[in-house]
Coordinates of C-alpha atoms in Angstrom, one line a residue:
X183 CA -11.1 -18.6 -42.6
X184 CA -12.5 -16.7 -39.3
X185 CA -9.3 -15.1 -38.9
X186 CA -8.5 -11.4 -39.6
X187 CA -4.2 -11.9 -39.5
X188 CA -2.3 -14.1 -37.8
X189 CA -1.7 -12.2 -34.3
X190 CA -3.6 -13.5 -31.5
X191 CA -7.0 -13.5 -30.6
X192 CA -8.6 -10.8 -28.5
X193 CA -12.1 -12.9 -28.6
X194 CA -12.2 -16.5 -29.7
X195 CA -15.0 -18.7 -30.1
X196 CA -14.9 -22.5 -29.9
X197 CA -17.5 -24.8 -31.9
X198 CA -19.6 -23.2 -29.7
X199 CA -23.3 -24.1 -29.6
X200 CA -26.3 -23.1 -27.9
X201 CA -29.6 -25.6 -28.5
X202 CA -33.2 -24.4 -27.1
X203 CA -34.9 -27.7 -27.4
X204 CA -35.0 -29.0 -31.0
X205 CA -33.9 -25.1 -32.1
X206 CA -30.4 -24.7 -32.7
X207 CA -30.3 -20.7 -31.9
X208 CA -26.1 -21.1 -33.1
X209 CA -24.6 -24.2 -34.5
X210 CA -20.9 -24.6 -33.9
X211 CA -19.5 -21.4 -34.3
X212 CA -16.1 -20.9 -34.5
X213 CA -14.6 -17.0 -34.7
X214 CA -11.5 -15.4 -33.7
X215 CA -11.8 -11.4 -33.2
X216 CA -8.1 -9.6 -33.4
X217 CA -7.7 -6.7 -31.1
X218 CA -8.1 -3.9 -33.7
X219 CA -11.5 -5.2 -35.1
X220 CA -14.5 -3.5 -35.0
X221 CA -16.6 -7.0 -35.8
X222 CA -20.1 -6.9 -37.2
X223 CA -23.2 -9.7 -36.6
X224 CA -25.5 -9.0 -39.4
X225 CA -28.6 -11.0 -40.2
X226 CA -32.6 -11.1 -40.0
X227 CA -34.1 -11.7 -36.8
X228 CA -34.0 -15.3 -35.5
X229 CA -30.6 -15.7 -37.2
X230 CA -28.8 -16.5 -34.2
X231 CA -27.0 -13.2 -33.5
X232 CA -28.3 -11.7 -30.6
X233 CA -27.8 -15.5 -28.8
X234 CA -24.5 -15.3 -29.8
X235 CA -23.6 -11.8 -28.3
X236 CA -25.3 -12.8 -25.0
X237 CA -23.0 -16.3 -25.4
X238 CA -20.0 -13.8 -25.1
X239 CA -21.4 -11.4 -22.7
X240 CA -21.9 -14.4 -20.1
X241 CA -25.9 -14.0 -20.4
X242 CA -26.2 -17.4 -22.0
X243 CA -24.4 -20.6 -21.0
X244 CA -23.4 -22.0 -24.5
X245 CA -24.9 -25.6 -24.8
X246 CA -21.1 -26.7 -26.2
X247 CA -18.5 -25.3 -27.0
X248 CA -15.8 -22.6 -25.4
X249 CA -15.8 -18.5 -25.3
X250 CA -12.2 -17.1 -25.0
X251 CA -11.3 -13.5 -24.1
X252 CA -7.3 -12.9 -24.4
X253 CA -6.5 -16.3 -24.3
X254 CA -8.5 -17.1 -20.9
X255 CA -11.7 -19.5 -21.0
X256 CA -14.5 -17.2 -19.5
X257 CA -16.9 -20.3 -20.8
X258 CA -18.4 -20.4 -17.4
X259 CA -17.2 -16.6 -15.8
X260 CA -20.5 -14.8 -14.7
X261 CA -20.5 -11.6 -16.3
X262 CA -19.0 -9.3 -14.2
X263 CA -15.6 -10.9 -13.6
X264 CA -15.0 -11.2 -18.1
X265 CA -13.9 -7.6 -18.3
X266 CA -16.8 -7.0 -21.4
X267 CA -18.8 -3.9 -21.8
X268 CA -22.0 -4.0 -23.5
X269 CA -24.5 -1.7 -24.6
X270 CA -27.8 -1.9 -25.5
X271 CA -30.1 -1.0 -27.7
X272 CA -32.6 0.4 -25.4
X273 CA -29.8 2.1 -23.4
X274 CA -31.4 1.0 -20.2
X275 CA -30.1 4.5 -18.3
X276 CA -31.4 3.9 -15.0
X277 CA -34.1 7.4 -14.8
X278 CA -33.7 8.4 -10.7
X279 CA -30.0 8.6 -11.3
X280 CA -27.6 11.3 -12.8
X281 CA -25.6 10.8 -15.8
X282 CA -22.5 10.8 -13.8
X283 CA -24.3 8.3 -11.8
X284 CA -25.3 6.0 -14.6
X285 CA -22.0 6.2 -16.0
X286 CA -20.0 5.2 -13.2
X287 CA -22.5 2.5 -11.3
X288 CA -20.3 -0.5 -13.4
X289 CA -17.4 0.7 -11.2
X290 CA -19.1 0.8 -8.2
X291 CA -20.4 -2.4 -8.6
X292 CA -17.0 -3.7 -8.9
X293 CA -15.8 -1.8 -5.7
X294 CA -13.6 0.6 -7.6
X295 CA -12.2 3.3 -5.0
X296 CA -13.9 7.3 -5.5
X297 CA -11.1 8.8 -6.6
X298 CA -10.2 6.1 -9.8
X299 CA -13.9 6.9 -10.4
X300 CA -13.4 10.2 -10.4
X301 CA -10.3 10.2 -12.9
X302 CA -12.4 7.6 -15.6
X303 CA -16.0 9.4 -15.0
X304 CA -13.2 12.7 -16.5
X305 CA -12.3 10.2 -19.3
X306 CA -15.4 9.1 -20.3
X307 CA -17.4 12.1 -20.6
X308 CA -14.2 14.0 -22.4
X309 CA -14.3 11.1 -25.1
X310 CA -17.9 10.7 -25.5
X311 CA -18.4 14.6 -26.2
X312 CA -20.7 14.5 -22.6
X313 CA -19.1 17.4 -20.5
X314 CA -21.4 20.0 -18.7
X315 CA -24.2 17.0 -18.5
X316 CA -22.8 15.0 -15.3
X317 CA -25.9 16.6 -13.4
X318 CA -28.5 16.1 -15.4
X319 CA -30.7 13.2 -15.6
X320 CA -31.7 10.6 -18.2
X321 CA -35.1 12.8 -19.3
X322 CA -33.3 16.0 -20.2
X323 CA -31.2 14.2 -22.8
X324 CA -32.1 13.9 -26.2
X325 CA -31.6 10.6 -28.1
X326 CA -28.0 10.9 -29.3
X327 CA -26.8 12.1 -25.6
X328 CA -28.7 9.1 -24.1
X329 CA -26.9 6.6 -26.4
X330 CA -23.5 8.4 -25.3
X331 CA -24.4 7.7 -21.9
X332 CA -25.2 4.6 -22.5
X333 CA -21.5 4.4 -24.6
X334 CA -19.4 5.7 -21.3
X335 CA -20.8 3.1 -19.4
X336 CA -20.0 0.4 -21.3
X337 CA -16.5 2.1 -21.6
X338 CA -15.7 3.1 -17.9
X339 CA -14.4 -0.2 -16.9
X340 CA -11.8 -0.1 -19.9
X341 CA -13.5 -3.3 -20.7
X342 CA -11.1 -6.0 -23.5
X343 CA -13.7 -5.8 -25.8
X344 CA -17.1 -4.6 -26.3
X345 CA -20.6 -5.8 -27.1
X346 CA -23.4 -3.3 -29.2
X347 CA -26.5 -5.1 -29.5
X348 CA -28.3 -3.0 -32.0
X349 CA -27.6 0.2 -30.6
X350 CA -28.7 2.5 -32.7
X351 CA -32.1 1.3 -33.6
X352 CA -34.1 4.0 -31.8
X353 CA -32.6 6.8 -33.1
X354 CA -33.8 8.5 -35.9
X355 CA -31.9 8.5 -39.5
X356 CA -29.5 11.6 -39.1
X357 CA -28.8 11.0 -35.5
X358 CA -28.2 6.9 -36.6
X359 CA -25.7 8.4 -39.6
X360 CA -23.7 10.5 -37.2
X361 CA -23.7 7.7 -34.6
X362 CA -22.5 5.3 -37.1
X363 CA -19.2 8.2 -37.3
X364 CA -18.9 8.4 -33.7
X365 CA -18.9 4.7 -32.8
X366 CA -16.3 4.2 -35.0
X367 CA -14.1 6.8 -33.8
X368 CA -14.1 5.4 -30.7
X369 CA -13.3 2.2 -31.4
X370 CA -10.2 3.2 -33.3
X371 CA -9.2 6.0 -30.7
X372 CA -9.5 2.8 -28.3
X373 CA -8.2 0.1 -30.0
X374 CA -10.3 -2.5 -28.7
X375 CA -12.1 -5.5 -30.5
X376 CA -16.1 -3.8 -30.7
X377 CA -18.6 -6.5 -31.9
X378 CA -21.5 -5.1 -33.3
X379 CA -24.7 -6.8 -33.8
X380 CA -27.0 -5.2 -36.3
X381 CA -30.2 -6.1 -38.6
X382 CA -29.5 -2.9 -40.5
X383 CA -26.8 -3.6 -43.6
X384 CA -26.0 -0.1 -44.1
X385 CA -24.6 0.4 -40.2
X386 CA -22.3 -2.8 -40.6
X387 CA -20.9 -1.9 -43.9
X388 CA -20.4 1.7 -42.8
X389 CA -18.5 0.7 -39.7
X390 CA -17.1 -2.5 -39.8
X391 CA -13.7 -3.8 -40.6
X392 CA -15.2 -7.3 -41.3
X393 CA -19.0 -8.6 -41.2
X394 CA -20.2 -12.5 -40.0
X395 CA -23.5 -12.9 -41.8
X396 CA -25.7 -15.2 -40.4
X397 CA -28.7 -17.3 -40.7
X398 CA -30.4 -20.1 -39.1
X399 CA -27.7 -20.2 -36.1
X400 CA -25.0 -20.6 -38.7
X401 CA -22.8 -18.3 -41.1
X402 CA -23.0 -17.7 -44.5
X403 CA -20.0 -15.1 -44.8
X404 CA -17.7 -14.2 -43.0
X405 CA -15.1 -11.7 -44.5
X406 CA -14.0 -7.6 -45.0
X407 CA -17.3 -5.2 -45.7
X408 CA -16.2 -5.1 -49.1
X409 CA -16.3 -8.9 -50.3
X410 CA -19.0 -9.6 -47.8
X411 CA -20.8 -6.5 -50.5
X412 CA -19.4 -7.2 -54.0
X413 CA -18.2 -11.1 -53.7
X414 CA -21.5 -12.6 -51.9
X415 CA -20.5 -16.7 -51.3
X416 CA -23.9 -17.2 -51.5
X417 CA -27.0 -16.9 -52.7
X418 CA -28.4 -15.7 -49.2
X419 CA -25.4 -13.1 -48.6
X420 CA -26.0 -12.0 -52.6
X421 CA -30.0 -11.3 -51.7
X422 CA -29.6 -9.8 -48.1
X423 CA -26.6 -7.5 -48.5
X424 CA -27.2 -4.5 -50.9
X425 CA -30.2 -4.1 -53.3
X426 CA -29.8 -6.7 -56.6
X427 CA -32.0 -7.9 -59.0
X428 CA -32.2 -11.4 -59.7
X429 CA -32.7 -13.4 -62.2
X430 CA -33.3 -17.5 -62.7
X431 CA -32.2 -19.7 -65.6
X432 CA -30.3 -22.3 -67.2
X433 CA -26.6 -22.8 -67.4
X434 CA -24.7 -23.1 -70.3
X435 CA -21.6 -23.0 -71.9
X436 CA -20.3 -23.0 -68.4
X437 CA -15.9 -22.2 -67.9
X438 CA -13.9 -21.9 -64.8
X439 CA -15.1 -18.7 -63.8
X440 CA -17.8 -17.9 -66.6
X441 CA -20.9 -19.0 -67.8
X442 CA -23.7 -18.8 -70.4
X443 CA -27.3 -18.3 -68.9
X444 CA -30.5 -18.9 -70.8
X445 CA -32.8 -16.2 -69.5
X446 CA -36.8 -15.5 -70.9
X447 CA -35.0 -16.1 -74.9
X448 CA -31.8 -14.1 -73.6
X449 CA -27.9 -14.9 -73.9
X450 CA -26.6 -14.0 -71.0
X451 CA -22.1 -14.1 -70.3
X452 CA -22.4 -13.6 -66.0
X453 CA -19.5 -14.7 -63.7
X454 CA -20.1 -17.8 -61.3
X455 CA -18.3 -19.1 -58.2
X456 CA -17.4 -22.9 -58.5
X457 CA -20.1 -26.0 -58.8
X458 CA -22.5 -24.7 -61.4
X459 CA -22.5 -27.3 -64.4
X460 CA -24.0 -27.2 -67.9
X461 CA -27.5 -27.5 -67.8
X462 CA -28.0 -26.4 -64.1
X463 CA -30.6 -24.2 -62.5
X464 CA -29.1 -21.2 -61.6
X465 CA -29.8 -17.5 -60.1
X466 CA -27.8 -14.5 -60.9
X467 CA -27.8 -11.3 -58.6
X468 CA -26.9 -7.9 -60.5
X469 CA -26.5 -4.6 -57.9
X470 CA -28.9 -2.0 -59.0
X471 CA -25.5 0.0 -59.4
X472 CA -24.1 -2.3 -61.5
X473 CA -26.8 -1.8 -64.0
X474 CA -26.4 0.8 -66.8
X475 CA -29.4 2.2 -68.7
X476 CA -29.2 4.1 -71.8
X477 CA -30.7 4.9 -75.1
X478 CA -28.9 3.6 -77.4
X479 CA -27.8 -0.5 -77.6
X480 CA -24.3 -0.8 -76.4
X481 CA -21.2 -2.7 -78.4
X482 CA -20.2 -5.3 -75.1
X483 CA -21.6 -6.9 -72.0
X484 CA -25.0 -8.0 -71.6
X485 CA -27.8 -6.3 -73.0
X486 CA -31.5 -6.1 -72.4
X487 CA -33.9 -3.9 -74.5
X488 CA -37.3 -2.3 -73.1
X489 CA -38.5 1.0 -72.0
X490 CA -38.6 3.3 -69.0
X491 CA -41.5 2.8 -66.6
X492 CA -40.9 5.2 -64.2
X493 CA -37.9 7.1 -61.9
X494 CA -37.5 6.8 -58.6
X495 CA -35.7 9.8 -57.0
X496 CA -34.0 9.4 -53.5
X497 CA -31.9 12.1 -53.2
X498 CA -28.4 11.7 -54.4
X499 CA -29.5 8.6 -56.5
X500 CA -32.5 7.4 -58.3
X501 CA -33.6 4.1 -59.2
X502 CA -34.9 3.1 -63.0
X503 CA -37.4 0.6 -63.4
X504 CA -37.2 -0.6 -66.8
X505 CA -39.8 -3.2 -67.7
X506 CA -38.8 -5.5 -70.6
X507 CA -41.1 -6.6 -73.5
X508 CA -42.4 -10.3 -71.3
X509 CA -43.7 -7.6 -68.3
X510 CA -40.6 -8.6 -66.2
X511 CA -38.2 -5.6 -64.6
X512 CA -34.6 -4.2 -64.0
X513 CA -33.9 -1.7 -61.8
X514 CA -30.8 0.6 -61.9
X515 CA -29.7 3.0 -59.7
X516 CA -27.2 5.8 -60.9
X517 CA -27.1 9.6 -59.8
X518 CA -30.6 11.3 -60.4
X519 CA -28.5 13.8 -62.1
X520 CA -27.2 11.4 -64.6
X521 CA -30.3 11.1 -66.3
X522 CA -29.7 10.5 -69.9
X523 CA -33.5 8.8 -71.1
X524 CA -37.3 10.0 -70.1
X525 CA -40.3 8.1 -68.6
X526 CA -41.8 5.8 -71.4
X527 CA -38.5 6.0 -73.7
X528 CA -37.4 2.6 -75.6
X529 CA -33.8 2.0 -73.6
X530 CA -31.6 -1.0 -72.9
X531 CA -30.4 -2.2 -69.6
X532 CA -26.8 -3.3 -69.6
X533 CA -23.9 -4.7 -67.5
X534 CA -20.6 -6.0 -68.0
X535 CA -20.0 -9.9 -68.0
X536 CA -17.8 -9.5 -65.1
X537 CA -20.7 -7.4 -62.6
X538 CA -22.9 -10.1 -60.2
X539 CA -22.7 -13.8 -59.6
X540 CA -24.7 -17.0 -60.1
X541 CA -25.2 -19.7 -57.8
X542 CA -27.0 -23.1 -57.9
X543 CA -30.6 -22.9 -57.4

């Protein structure tokens, strides 16, 4: 299912292809984007994102396949006449000109009169937090007020949609937090379909409504932030989005939604999507969060026994590495003021049979 509800389309994508030589950069894609959606591309580099976004922003001619935009077929509309913004994620501000300036030239170029300019230059700059800046030019802005710029442009033409091809990869972390806020906020204050294309799994499961995972031209996922996070459908979503740990073995025992894994000597109960059998290879991914460690063996779910090798503080949270008696390691991650054991303590690692999944190796 690409499909957010059943109301119709603001951005659809039909088996849509695009081939350089023997590499296929995207392999039939098919998406529909509702109106509301703020739409997230996340993957590694290579996986076919960025060629996708250009796809939609006319950059690229698909090699098959159509690109819809409220029910119109803008497969073969040169940029300018698809009504898409698009911002970038080195802002490309052009220096000799003001803000105002930068802001309005997609308006120009499309021979809006002065005084319509006028009244959505006052728009943009009152909903991007830029006023008392029109004069100033791209060099006297920090960072954040570039990338707002940057925002108001691709905004001005009150464009259906919008592209963001990693837009916030230059700033630093707090500005990139407070960005991730803003963005958002515009998107619902707008109520236009944004499609974001990130690397960076924290921005798209802070922002988005729904997230396309990719890889290899293709997508693994597609679905809301949440499932894409706590129901991976498979093992390549399960290692890419969040932190896990992950562990190989054999099934057993296996039920509809249930299985025994054989893991270094352990028993393990773990959930498992459908097509594992008895006697199957299979890997299970735990969340660091989903891990538990404590002093004292606990009466259900799985257990593991071994000791404390060393805490890991990051602020809010802190990861434990526990290393088990064969040399191998968990790693937890609760609040580094919940800790309950010290460095070098004998602990067990535990998790309830429901946490994780397996898949097929």
């Amino acid at each position: 299912m690409t499909k957010a509800d059943d109301r119709p389309a603001s951005l659809s994508l039909q088996s849509v292809s695009k081939h350089f030589g023997p590499v296929k950069a995207v392999d039939g894609i098919d998406l529909d984007i509702g109106q509301d959606e703020f739409f997230s591309l996340l993957g590694p580099s290579g996986s076919g994102k960025t060629t996708m976004l250009r796809i939609i922003a006319g950059l690229e001619r698909p090699t098959a396949g159509r690109v819809l935009v409220r029910g119109q077929d803008v497969t073969a509309m040169p940029p300018y006449k698809r009504r898409i913004g698009m911002v970038f994620q080195n802002f490309l501000l052009f220096p000799h000109k003001t803000v105002a300036e930068n802001i309005v030239f997609p308006l120009r170029m499309q021979n809006v009169g002065r005084a319509e300019r006028g009244e959505r230059l006052v728009w943009a700059m009152k909903l991007l937090r830029l006023d008392g800046l029109a004069e100033r030019y791209p060099n006297e802005l920090s960072g954040g007020q570039q990338q707002r710029v940057s925002l108001a442009r691709g905004l001005i033409s009150r464009p259906a949609l919008l592209l963001l091809d990693e837009p916030l990869a230059n700033l630093d972390r707090e500005l990139r937090a407070e960005m991730e806020v803003e963005i958002r906020r515009y998107q619902k204050e707008l109520n236009i379909p944004f499609v974001y294309v990130t690397h960076n799994q924290e921005e798209a499961l802070t922002m988005s409504d729904r997230i396309a995972v990719m890889r290899n031209g293709v997508f693994e996922q597609i679905g809301p932030r949440n499932d894409v996070y706590r129901k991976p459908a498979t093992a390549f979503v399960a290692a890419f989005v969040g932190q896990s740990n992950q562990l190989t073995g054999r099934a057993e025992m296996v039920g509809p939604d249930s299985l025994t894994m054989t893991w270094r000597g352990h028993r393990l109960h773990l959930p498992h999507p459908d097509g594992i059998a008895a006697g199957d290879e299979v890997r299970f991914f735990i969340k660091y969060e989903d891990v538990e460690v404590t002093p004292e063996r606990p009466a259900q779910g799985n257990h593991l026994g071994g000791r404390l090798r060393d805490i890991i503080f990051k602020g809010q949270t802190a990861n434990y590495i526990v290393s088990l008696a064969d040399g191998s390691e968990i790693i937890a991650s609760a609040s580094s003021r919940d800790q309950k054991v010290a460095i070098g303590a004998a602990v067990s690692v535990t998790w309830p049979a429901t946490a994780g999944m397996c898949f097929k190796s």
